[in-house]
Coordinates of C-alpha atoms and ligand atoms in Angstrom, one line a residue:
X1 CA 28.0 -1.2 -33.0
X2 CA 25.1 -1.8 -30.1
X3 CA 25.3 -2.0 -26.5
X4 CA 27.5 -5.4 -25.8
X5 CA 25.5 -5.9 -22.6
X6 CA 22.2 -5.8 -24.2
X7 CA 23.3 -8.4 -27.4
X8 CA 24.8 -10.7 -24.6
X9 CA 21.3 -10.5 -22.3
X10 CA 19.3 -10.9 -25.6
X11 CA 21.2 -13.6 -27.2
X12 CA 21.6 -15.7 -24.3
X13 CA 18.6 -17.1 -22.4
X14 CA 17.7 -17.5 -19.0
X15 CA 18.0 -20.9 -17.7
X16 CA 15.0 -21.1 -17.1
X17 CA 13.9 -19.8 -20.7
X18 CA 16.4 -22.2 -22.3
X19 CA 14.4 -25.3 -20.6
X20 CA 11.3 -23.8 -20.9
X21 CA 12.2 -23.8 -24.9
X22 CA 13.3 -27.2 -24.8
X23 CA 10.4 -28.4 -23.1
X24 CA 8.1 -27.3 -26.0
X25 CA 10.1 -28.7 -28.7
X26 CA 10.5 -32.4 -26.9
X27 CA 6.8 -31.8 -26.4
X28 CA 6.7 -31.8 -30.3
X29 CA 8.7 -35.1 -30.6
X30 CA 7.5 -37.0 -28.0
X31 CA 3.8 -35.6 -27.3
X32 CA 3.0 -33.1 -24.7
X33 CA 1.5 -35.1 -22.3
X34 CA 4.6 -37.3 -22.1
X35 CA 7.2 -34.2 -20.7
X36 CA 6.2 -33.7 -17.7
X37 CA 7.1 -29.5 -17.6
X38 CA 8.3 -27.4 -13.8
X39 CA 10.2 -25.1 -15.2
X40 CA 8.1 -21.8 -15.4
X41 CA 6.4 -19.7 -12.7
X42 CA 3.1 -19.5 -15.2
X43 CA 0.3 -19.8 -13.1
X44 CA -1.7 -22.2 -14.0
X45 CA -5.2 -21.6 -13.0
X46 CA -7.1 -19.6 -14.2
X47 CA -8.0 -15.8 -12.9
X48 CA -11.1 -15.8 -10.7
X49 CA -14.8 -15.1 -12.3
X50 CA -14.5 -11.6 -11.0
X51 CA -11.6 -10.7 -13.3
X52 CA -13.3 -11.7 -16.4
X53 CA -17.2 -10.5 -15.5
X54 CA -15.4 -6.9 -14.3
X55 CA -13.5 -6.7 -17.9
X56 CA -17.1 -7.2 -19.9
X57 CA -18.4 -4.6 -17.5
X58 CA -15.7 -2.2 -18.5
X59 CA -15.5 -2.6 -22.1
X60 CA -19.5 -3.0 -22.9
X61 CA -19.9 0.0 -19.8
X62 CA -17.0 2.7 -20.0
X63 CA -16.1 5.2 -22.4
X64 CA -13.9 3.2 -24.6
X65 CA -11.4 6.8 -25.4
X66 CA -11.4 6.9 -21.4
X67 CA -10.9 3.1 -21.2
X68 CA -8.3 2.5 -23.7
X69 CA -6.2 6.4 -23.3
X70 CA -3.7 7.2 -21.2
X71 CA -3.6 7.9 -17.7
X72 CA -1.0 10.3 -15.7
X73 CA 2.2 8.5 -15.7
X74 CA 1.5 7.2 -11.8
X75 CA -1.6 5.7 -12.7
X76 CA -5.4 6.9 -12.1
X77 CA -6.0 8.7 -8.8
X78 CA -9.3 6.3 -7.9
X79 CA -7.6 3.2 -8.0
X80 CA -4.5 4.4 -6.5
X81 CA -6.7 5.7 -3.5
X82 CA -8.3 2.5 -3.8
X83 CA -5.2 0.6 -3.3
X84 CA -4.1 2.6 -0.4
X85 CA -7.7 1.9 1.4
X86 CA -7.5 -1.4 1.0
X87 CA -4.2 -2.0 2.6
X88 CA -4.8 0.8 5.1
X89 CA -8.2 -1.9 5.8
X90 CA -5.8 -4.7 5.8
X91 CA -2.9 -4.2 7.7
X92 CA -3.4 -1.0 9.1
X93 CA -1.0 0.6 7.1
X94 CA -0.9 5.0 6.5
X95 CA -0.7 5.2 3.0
X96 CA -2.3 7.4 0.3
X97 CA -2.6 7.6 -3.1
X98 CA 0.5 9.3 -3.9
X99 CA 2.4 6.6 -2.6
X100 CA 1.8 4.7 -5.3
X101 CA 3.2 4.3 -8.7
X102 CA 1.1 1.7 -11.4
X103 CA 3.5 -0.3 -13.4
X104 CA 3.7 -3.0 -16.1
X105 CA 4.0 -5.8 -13.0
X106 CA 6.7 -6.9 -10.7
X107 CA 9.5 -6.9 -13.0
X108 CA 8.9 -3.3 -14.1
X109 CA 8.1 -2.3 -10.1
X110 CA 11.9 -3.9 -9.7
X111 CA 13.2 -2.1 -12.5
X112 CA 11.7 1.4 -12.0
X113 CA 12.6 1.1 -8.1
X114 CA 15.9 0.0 -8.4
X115 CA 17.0 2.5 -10.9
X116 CA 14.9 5.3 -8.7
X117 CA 17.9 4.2 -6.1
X118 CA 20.6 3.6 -7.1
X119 CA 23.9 4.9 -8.6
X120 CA 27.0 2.8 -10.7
X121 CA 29.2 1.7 -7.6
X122 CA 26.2 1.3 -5.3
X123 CA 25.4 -2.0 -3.7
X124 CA 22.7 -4.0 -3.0
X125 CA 22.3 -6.8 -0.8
X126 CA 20.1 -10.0 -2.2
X127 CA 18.9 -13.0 0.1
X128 CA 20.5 -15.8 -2.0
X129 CA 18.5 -18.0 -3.6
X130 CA 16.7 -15.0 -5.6
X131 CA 14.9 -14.7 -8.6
X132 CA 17.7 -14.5 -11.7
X133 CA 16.2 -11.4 -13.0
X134 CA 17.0 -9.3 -9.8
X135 CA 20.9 -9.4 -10.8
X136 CA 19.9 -8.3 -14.6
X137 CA 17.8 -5.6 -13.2
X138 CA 20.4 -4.0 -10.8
X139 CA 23.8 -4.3 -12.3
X140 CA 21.8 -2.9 -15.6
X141 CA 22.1 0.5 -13.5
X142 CA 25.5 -0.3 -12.3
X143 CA 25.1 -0.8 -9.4
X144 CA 26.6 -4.4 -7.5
X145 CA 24.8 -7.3 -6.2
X146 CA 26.4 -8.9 -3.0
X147 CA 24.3 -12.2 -2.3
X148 CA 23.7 -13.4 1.3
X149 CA 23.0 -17.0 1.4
X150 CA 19.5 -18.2 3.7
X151 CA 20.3 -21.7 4.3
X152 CA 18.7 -24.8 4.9
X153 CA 16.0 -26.1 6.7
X154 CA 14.0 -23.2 6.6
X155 CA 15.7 -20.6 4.1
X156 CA 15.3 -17.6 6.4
X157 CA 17.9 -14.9 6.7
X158 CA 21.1 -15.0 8.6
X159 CA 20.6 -11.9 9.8
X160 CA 24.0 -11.5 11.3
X161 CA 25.5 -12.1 8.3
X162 CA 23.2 -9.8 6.4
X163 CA 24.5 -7.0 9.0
X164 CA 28.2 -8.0 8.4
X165 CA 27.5 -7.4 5.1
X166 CA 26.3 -3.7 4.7
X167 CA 28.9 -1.3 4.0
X168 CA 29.0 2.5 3.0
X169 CA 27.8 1.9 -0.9
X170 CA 24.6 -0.7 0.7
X171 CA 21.7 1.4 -1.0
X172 CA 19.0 -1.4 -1.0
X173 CA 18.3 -4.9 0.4
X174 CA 15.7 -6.6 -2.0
X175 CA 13.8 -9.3 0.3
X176 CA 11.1 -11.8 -1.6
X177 CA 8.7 -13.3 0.3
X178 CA 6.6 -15.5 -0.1
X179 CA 10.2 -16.4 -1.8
X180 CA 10.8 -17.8 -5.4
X181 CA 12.5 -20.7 -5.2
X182 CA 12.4 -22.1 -2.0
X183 CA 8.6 -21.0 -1.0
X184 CA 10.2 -19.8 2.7
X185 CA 7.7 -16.5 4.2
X186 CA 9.8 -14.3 6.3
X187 CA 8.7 -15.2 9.8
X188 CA 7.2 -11.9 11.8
X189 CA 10.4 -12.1 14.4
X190 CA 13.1 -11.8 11.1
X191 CA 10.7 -8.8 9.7
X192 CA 11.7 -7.2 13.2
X193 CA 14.8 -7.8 13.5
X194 CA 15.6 -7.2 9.3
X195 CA 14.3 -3.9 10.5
X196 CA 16.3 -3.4 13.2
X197 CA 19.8 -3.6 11.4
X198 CA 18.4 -1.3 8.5
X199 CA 17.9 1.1 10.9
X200 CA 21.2 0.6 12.7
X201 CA 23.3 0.3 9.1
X202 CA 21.4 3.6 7.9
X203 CA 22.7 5.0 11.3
X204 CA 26.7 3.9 10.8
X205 CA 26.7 5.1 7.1
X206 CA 24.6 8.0 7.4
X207 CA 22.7 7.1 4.2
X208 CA 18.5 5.6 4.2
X209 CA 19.7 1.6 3.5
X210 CA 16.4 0.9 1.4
X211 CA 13.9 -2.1 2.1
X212 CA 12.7 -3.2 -1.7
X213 CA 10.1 -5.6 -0.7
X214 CA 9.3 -8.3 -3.9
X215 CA 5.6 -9.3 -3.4
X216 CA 4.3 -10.8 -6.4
X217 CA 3.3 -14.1 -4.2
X218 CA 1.8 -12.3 -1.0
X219 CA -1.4 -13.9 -0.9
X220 CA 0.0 -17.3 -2.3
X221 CA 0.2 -19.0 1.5
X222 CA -0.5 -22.3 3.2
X223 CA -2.0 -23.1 5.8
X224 CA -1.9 -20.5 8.5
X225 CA 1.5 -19.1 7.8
X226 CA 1.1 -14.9 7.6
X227 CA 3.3 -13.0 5.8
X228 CA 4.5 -10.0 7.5
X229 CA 3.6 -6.6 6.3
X230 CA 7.1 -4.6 5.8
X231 CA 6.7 -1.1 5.7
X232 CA 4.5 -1.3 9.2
X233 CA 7.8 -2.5 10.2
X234 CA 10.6 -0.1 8.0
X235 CA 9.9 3.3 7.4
X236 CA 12.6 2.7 4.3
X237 CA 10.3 0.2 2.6
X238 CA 9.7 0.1 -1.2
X239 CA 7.3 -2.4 -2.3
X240 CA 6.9 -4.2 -5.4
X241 CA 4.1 -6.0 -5.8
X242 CA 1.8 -7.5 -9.4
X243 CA -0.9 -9.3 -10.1
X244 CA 0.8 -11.6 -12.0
X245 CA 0.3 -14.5 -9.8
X246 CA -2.3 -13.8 -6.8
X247 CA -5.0 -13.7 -9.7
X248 CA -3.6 -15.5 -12.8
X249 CA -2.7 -12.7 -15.0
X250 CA 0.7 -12.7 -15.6
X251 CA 0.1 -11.8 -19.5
X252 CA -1.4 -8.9 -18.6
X253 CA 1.6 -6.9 -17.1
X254 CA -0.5 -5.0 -14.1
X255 CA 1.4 -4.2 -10.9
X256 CA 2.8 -1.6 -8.6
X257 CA 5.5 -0.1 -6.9
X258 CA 4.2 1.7 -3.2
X259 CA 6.9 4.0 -1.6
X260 CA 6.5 4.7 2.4
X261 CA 5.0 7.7 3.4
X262 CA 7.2 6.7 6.1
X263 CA 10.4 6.6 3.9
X264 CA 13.3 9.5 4.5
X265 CA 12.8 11.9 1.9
X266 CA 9.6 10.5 1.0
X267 CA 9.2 13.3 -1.6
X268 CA 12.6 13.0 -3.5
X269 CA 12.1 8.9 -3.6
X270 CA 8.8 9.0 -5.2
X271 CA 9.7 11.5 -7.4
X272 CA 12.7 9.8 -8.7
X273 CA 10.1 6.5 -8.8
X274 CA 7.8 8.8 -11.4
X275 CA 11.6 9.7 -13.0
X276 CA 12.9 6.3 -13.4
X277 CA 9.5 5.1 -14.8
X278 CA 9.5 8.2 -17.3
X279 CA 13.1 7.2 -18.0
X280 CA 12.4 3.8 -18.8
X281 CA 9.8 4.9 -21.1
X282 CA 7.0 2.8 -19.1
X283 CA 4.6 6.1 -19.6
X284 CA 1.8 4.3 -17.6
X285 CA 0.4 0.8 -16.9
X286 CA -2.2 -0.8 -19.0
X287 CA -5.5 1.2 -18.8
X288 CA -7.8 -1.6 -18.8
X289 CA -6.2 -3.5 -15.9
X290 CA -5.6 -0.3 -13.9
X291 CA -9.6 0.1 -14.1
X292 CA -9.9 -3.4 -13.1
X293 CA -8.1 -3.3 -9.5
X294 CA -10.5 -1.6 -7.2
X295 CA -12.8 -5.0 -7.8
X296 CA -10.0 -7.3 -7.4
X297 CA -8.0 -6.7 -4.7
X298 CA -7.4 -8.8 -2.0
X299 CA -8.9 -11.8 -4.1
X300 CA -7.0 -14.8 -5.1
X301 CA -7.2 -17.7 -8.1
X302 CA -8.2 -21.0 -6.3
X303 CA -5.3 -22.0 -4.3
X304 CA -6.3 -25.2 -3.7
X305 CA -4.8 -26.5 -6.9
X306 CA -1.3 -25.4 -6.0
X307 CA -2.2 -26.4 -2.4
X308 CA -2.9 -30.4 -3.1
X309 CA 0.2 -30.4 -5.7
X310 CA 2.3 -28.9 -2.9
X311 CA 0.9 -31.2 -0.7
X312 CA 1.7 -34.2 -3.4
X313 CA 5.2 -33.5 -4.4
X314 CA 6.4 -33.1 -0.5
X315 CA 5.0 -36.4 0.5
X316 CA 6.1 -38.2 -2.6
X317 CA 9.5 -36.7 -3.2
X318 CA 10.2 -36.9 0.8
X319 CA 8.9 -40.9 0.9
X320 CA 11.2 -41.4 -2.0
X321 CA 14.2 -40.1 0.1
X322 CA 14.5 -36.5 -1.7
X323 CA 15.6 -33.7 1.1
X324 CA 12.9 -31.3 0.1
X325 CA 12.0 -27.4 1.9
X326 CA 8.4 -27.7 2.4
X327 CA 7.5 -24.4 1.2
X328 CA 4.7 -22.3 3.1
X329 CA 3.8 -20.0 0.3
X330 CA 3.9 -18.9 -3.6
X331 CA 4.5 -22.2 -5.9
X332 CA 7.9 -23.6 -5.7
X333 CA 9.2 -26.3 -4.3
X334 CA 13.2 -26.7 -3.7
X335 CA 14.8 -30.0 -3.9
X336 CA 18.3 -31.0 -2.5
X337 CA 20.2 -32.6 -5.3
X338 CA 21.1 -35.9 -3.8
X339 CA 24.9 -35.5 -4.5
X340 CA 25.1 -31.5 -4.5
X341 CA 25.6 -31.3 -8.2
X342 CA 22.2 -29.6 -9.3
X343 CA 22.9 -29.3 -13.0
X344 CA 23.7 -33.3 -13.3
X345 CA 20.7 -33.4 -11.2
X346 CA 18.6 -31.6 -14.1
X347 CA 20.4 -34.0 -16.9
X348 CA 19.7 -36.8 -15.0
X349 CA 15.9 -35.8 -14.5
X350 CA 15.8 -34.5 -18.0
X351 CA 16.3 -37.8 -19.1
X352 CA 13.4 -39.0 -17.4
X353 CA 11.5 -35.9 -19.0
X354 CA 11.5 -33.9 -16.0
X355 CA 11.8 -30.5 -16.3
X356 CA 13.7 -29.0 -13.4
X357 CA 15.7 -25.6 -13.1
X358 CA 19.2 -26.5 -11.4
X359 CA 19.6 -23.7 -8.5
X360 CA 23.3 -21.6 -9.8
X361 CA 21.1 -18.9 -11.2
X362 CA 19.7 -18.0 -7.8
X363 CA 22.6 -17.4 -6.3
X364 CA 22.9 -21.5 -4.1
X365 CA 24.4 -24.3 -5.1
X366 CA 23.2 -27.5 -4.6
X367 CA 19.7 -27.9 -5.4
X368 CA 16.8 -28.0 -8.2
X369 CA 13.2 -25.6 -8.2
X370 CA 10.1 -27.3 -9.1
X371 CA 7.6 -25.0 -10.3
X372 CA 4.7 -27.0 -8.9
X373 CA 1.6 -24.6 -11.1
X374 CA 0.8 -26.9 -13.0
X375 CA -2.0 -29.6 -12.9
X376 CA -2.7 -32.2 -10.5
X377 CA -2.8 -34.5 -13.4
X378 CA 0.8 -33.7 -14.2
X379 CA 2.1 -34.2 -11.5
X380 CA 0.5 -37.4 -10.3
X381 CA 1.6 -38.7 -13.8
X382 CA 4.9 -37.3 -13.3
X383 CA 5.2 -39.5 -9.8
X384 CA 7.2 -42.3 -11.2
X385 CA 9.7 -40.7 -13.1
X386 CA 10.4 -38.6 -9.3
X387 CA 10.8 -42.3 -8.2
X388 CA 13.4 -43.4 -10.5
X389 CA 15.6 -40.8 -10.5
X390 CA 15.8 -41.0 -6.6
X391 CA 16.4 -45.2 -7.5
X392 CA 19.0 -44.2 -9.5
X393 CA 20.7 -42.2 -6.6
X394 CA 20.4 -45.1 -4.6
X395 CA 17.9 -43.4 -2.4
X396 CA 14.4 -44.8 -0.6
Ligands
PLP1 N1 9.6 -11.3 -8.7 C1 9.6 -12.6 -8.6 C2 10.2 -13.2 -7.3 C3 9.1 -13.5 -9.5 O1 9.1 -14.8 -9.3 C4 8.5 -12.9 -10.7 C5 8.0 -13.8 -11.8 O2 8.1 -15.0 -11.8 C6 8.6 -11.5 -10.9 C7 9.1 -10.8 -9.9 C8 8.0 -10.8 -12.1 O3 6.6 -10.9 -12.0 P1 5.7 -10.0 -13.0 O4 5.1 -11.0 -13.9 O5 4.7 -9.4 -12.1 O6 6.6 -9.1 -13.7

């Protein structure tokens, strides 16, 4: 007898997963460079000189029992402290090194905060479309998800309806931005005014209504767009942030989860943070890439790969009549399917061996994600199957 939840997550994959899987074994039959492959968020350039120069340093420079031991369960007091100067440079933020928890990357900042929150029966309101994973991660502590769509063109909250929708059991709102799937940046005035009906719903219930900020893809922006820092806005702010994707190194599992000094009951939430990570059995992040961050932070892989693809795919797919979001950060780029039904969208692209991941797993009907980190090469090669499959909806 096991855990029925667990045997169904395990046996069944992701959507994503379950294309991702496919992809490699058409790449098999039909050679690789002949499947033209959007379906993961796996960064694909590579992690800046720094990264790699810093790592020799360490490992020909440290004490290897000190480099490769643990560390307290919250991570190494230096690079904490160094984390909390850097974004106390950056955006002027208070915080200190005891805000901070070091994790295994986003997914276990998600994980670790969400079960430091909340109880079965609690509820927690996700901007639809959302990463997949978030609904795993919080009804795995039994607690409800209650989507709120963003719609088109832009994909930024309806904040009214995001009010309407906090009741007595709303513990959390999870926001992701820069977002996966849709690349929409929350825009400084709907940071305000998100803030605004926290404060107002923690007021009518009588309970904190947490801010669980998702920020693997903060420094993944275009252009001039800025992405709002959230805790300078809510003192109730969690956030979860990796270096999965700003610096390629999503193998690596490096990340963390910063808690408000601002926060009500500061001292209880980061104590249950250190509690849910212990309970998880995380017992602390990878040594080697905790010793890393201080030389890292704030740096990005080269952008201007994902940039020019961006910049590729919008003019391409747009010219051949696609309705497209043009996305002003992270890697994604979400494509209305032209007769609403996304999965027969996917078949229909599959069979020009495009690899697309149909939107029902985010939460939003209706359209396809292109995950655009891949190579230029790709996806100027990939060009003329996009231009078929809109010919064979009749469009352009
Ligand atoms: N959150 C979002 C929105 C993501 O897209 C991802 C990964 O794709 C994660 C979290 C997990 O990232 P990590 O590799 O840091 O665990």
């Amino acid at each position: 007898m096991v855990n029925e939840r667990m045997k169904e997550l395990g046996s069944r994959r992701s959507v994503i997963r379950e294309l991702f899987e496919y992809g490699k074994l058409r790449k098999q039959e039909i050679g690789e460079e002949n499947v033209f492959d959007f379906s993961l968020g796996n960064p694909s350039v590579p992690a800046p000189d720094a990264v790699r120069e810093r790592l020799v340093e360490l490992l020909q420079e440290s004490d290897p029992v000190k480099l490769h031991g643990y560390t307290s369960a919250q991570g190494d007091l230096g690079v904490r402290q160094s984390i909390a100067d850097y974004l106390n440079r950056t955006y002027g933020a208070d915080l200190r090194a005891d805000c901070f928890y070091l994790t295994a990357g986003a997914a276990a900042s998600l994980t670790v905060s969400l079960t430091a929150i909340l109880n079965p029966g609690d509820e927690v309101i996700l901007l639809a479309p959302f990463f997949p994973e978030y609904r795993v991660f919080v009804e795995r502590t039994g607690a409800k998800v209650i989507p709120v769509p963003c719609g088109a063109p832009d994909f930024q909250p309806d904040l009214q309806a995001l009010e309407d929708a906090i009741t007595k059991r709303t513990r959390a709102v999870l926001v992701n931005s820069p977002n996966n799937p849709t690349g929409a940046v929350l825009t400084a005035g709907n940071a305000k005014g998100l803030s605004e009906i926290l404060r107002r719903g923690s007021e009518r219930i009588g309970e904190p209504i947490y801010l669980i900020a998702d920020e693997p893809y903060r420094e993944l922006v275009y252009g001039d767009t800025e992405v709002p820092y959230l805790p300078n806005d809510y003192e109730n702010t969690v956030v979860c942030y990796s270096f999965s994707k700003s610096i390629s190194l999503p193998g690596e599992r490096i990340g963390y989860v910063m808690v408000s000094p601002r926060a009500k009951d500061f001292s209880d939430l980061y104590a249950a943070v250190c509690g849910a990570g212990r309970a998880l059995g995380f017992v602390c992040a990878p040594t080697l890439f905790q010793y890393l961050i201080p030389s890292v932070l704030g740096m990005t892989a080269d952008l201007s790969v994902y940039d020019t693809n961006r910049r590729l795919l919008l003019e391409s797919l747009t010219a051949y009549g696609f309705s497209v979001v043009p996305p002003k950060g992270a890697f994604y780029l979400f494509v209305k399917a032209p007769d609403g039904d996304a999965c027969a969208f996917c078949e229909r692209a599959k069979a020009e061996e495009l690899l697309l991941v149909p939107s029902e797993d985010f939460g939003c009907d209706g359209y396809v994600r292109i995950s655009y980190c891949v190579t230029t090469e790709q996806v100027e090669r990939s060009l003329p199957a996009f231009q078929r499959l809109a010919r064979s909806y009749g469009l352009g």
